[in-house]
Tab-separated table of C-alpha atoms and ligand atoms in Angstrom:
chain	number	residue	atom	x	y	z
Z	1	MET	CA	157.540	327.284	147.997
Z	2	THR	CA	160.710	326.669	146.007
Z	3	SER	CA	161.243	323.780	143.615
Z	4	ASP	CA	163.281	322.090	146.367
Z	5	GLY	CA	160.279	322.663	148.592
Z	6	ILE	CA	157.881	320.794	146.343
Z	7	VAL	CA	160.251	317.819	146.101
Z	8	ASP	CA	160.476	317.753	149.909
Z	9	GLU	CA	156.705	318.080	150.078
Z	10	ILE	CA	156.193	315.141	147.716
Z	11	LEU	CA	158.619	313.001	149.735
Z	12	SER	CA	157.021	313.893	153.050
Z	13	THR	CA	153.540	313.240	151.636
Z	14	PHE	CA	154.615	309.762	150.550
Z	15	GLY	CA	156.180	309.282	153.990
Z	16	ARG	CA	153.033	310.414	155.776
Z	17	CYS	CA	150.358	308.816	153.593
Z	18	GLY	CA	152.089	306.256	151.354
Z	19	HIS	CA	151.113	303.448	153.728
Z	20	LEU	CA	147.392	304.028	153.034
Z	21	ASP	CA	145.630	301.009	151.594
Z	22	TYR	CA	145.304	301.128	147.823
Z	23	GLY	CA	142.633	298.444	147.958
Z	24	GLU	CA	144.494	295.767	145.972
Z	25	HIS	CA	146.310	294.298	148.989
Z	26	ILE	CA	149.086	296.836	148.511
Z	27	SER	CA	149.749	300.325	149.782
Z	28	MET	CA	149.373	303.524	147.766
Z	29	GLN	CA	153.132	303.989	147.693
Z	30	GLU	CA	153.744	300.420	146.520
Z	31	HIS	CA	151.189	300.877	143.732
Z	32	MET	CA	152.683	304.167	142.559
Z	33	LEU	CA	156.272	302.855	142.670
Z	34	GLN	CA	155.326	299.701	140.775
Z	35	SER	CA	153.456	301.691	138.124
Z	36	ALA	CA	156.392	304.080	137.640
Z	37	PHE	CA	158.839	301.220	137.302
Z	38	ILE	CA	156.632	299.538	134.706
Z	39	ALA	CA	156.500	302.813	132.726
Z	40	GLN	CA	160.275	303.028	132.889
Z	41	SER	CA	160.619	299.389	131.837
Z	42	HIS	CA	158.585	300.222	128.744
Z	43	GLY	CA	161.192	302.831	127.822
Z	44	GLU	CA	158.982	305.816	128.522
Z	45	PRO	CA	160.527	309.290	128.733
Z	46	GLU	CA	160.951	310.925	132.124
Z	47	PRO	CA	157.730	313.023	132.053
Z	48	VAL	CA	155.653	309.854	131.556
Z	49	ILE	CA	157.555	308.120	134.364
Z	50	VAL	CA	156.897	311.058	136.697
Z	51	ALA	CA	153.235	311.310	135.662
Z	52	THR	CA	152.863	307.588	136.393
Z	53	LEU	CA	154.689	307.875	139.715
Z	54	LEU	CA	152.429	310.731	140.800
Z	55	HIS	CA	149.171	309.704	139.116
Z	56	ASP	CA	147.521	308.866	142.455
Z	57	TYR	CA	149.108	311.729	144.402
Z	58	GLY	CA	145.603	313.041	144.984
Z	59	HIS	CA	144.743	309.872	146.907
Z	60	LEU	CA	147.580	310.714	149.289
Z	61	ILE	CA	146.482	314.270	149.961
Z	62	CYS	CA	142.721	314.317	149.710
Z	63	ASN	CA	140.851	314.176	152.961
Z	64	LEU	CA	138.675	311.348	151.725
Z	65	PRO	CA	140.655	308.115	151.607
Z	66	ASN	CA	140.210	305.562	148.840
Z	67	GLN	CA	137.690	303.730	151.011
Z	68	VAL	CA	135.029	306.308	150.122
Z	69	PHE	CA	134.550	304.302	146.932
Z	70	ALA	CA	133.237	301.464	149.082
Z	71	GLN	CA	130.486	303.866	150.127
Z	72	GLY	CA	129.649	304.641	146.506
Z	73	ARG	CA	131.285	308.074	146.552
Z	74	ASP	CA	134.093	309.554	144.477
Z	75	ASN	CA	137.068	311.449	145.925
Z	76	TYR	CA	138.027	313.009	142.561
Z	77	HIS	CA	141.645	312.280	143.377
Z	78	GLU	CA	142.704	312.909	139.779
Z	79	ASN	CA	141.683	316.573	140.076
Z	80	VAL	CA	143.045	316.972	143.600
Z	81	GLY	CA	146.472	315.701	142.529
Z	82	ALA	CA	146.568	317.660	139.272
Z	83	ASP	CA	145.622	320.924	141.012
Z	84	VAL	CA	148.383	320.639	143.601
Z	85	LEU	CA	151.072	319.638	141.102
Z	86	ALA	CA	150.130	322.108	138.332
Z	87	PRO	CA	152.296	324.992	139.642
Z	88	TRP	CA	155.392	322.788	139.462
Z	89	PHE	CA	155.063	320.471	136.492
Z	90	GLY	CA	154.134	321.092	132.875
Z	91	PRO	CA	150.982	319.856	131.157
Z	92	GLU	CA	152.845	316.817	129.800
Z	93	ILE	CA	152.798	315.566	133.407
Z	94	VAL	CA	149.740	317.238	134.933
Z	95	ALA	CA	147.290	316.467	132.097
Z	96	PRO	CA	147.773	312.677	132.163
Z	97	ILE	CA	147.416	312.737	135.957
Z	98	GLN	CA	144.131	314.588	135.636
Z	99	LEU	CA	142.910	312.344	132.825
Z	100	HIS	CA	143.937	308.920	134.135
Z	101	VAL	CA	140.424	308.170	135.402
Z	102	GLU	CA	138.858	309.370	132.156
Z	103	ALA	CA	141.356	307.145	130.335
Z	104	LYS	CA	139.939	304.133	132.159
Z	105	ARG	CA	136.408	305.121	131.100
Z	106	TYR	CA	137.661	305.496	127.501
Z	107	LEU	CA	139.483	302.152	127.457
Z	108	CYS	CA	136.499	300.312	128.934
Z	109	ALA	CA	134.326	301.693	126.147
Z	110	THR	CA	136.716	300.758	123.353
Z	111	ASP	CA	138.248	297.485	124.537
Z	112	PRO	CA	136.085	294.834	126.219
Z	113	ALA	CA	139.211	292.823	127.084
Z	114	TYR	CA	140.581	295.843	128.953
Z	115	GLU	CA	137.491	296.054	131.111
Z	116	SER	CA	137.362	292.346	131.853
Z	117	ASP	CA	141.040	292.420	132.900
Z	118	LEU	CA	140.492	295.260	135.384
Z	119	SER	CA	140.880	294.452	139.053
Z	120	ALA	CA	137.663	293.964	141.007
Z	121	ALA	CA	138.224	297.253	142.831
Z	122	SER	CA	138.783	299.105	139.575
Z	123	LYS	CA	135.571	297.671	138.123
Z	124	THR	CA	133.668	298.949	141.146
Z	125	THR	CA	135.158	302.422	140.968
Z	126	LEU	CA	134.455	302.573	137.227
Z	127	ILE	CA	130.730	302.772	137.952
Z	128	ILE	CA	131.223	305.543	140.522
Z	129	GLN	CA	133.507	307.399	138.112
Z	130	GLY	CA	130.866	307.495	135.379
Z	131	GLY	CA	131.142	304.115	133.660
Z	132	ARG	CA	132.128	303.549	130.032
Z	133	MET	CA	132.351	306.699	127.914
Z	134	ASN	CA	129.736	307.176	125.240
Z	135	TYR	CA	130.671	308.229	121.714
Z	136	GLU	CA	130.547	311.967	122.371
Z	137	GLU	CA	132.606	311.613	125.537
Z	138	ARG	CA	135.223	309.597	123.666
Z	139	GLN	CA	135.528	312.183	120.910
Z	140	ALA	CA	135.879	314.964	123.475
Z	141	PHE	CA	138.445	312.951	125.448
Z	142	LEU	CA	140.669	312.367	122.418
Z	143	LYS	CA	140.734	316.098	121.729
Z	144	ARG	CA	141.983	316.923	125.207
Z	145	ARG	CA	145.647	317.731	125.663
Z	146	GLY	CA	147.455	314.825	127.253
Z	147	SER	CA	144.853	312.165	126.467
Z	148	ALA	CA	147.337	309.952	124.580
Z	149	MET	CA	149.740	310.112	127.538
Z	150	ALA	CA	146.864	309.438	129.931
Z	151	LEU	CA	146.068	306.220	128.052
Z	152	LYS	CA	149.673	305.094	128.553
Z	153	VAL	CA	149.755	306.077	132.237
Z	154	ARG	CA	146.494	304.205	132.730
Z	155	GLN	CA	147.865	300.979	131.345
Z	156	TYR	CA	150.934	301.172	133.629
Z	157	ASP	CA	148.602	302.037	136.517
Z	158	ASP	CA	146.631	298.848	135.846
Z	159	LEU	CA	149.805	296.743	135.848
Z	160	GLY	CA	151.176	298.185	139.093
Z	161	LYS	CA	149.070	296.071	141.410
Z	162	GLN	CA	151.297	293.053	142.055
Z	163	PRO	CA	151.577	291.598	145.567
Z	164	THR	CA	155.356	292.138	145.357
Z	165	MET	CA	157.712	293.442	142.718
Z	166	GLU	CA	161.431	294.137	142.481
Z	167	ARG	CA	161.480	297.878	141.910
Z	168	PRO	CA	163.412	300.981	142.904
Z	169	GLU	CA	162.571	302.937	146.041
Z	170	LEU	CA	161.143	306.442	145.947
Z	171	ASP	CA	164.586	308.051	146.370
Z	172	TYR	CA	165.585	306.715	142.972
Z	173	TYR	CA	163.001	308.981	141.322
Z	174	VAL	CA	164.057	312.209	143.053
Z	175	PRO	CA	166.566	313.276	140.352
Z	176	ILE	CA	164.027	312.390	137.668
Z	177	ILE	CA	161.359	314.471	139.425
Z	178	ARG	CA	163.813	317.378	139.682
Z	179	ARG	CA	164.602	317.258	135.971
Z	180	CYS	CA	160.876	317.399	135.191
Z	181	LEU	CA	160.152	320.498	137.305
Z	182	MET	CA	159.234	323.623	135.379
Z	183	THR	CA	161.366	325.891	137.587
Q	201	FE	FE1	146.460	304.089	140.211
């Protein structure tokens, strides 16, 4: 696949699966677009905007929809998304995508206010995803490449769950995605 091919693939995946329920009364696509816009509004550089836009890409492409969490199972969407995007984007984008669930576990362990502000759905998935990190897990997390970016992406992720929001459509991000491709 060419770099044009992966952009087309991303767009068609959003078109095919973006309507899926995110579980916060909004669709997956709405959640990802809101999160990306919030990252941009915070003045983040393009790789952080793209990482935020695509952080839940794995939810769109994994065979197990988000609803598996309701059955107490994990779909490991962070790994699914990171694996598919890794040939096309550098670690500054792929690592935060892969670590955005771990970032939630880190933030819950270090900031009680963060955990209490989480949405009900996110509190439920936290348990399935391993709960708060212990000390050793936190130390290991901070040493991982991309963990600082993952903490940022996570906070934009948590804010992108509004019933409605004025925000750009997916097309707006296409040139930004293209500039962030490795090839
Ligand atoms: Fe998310």
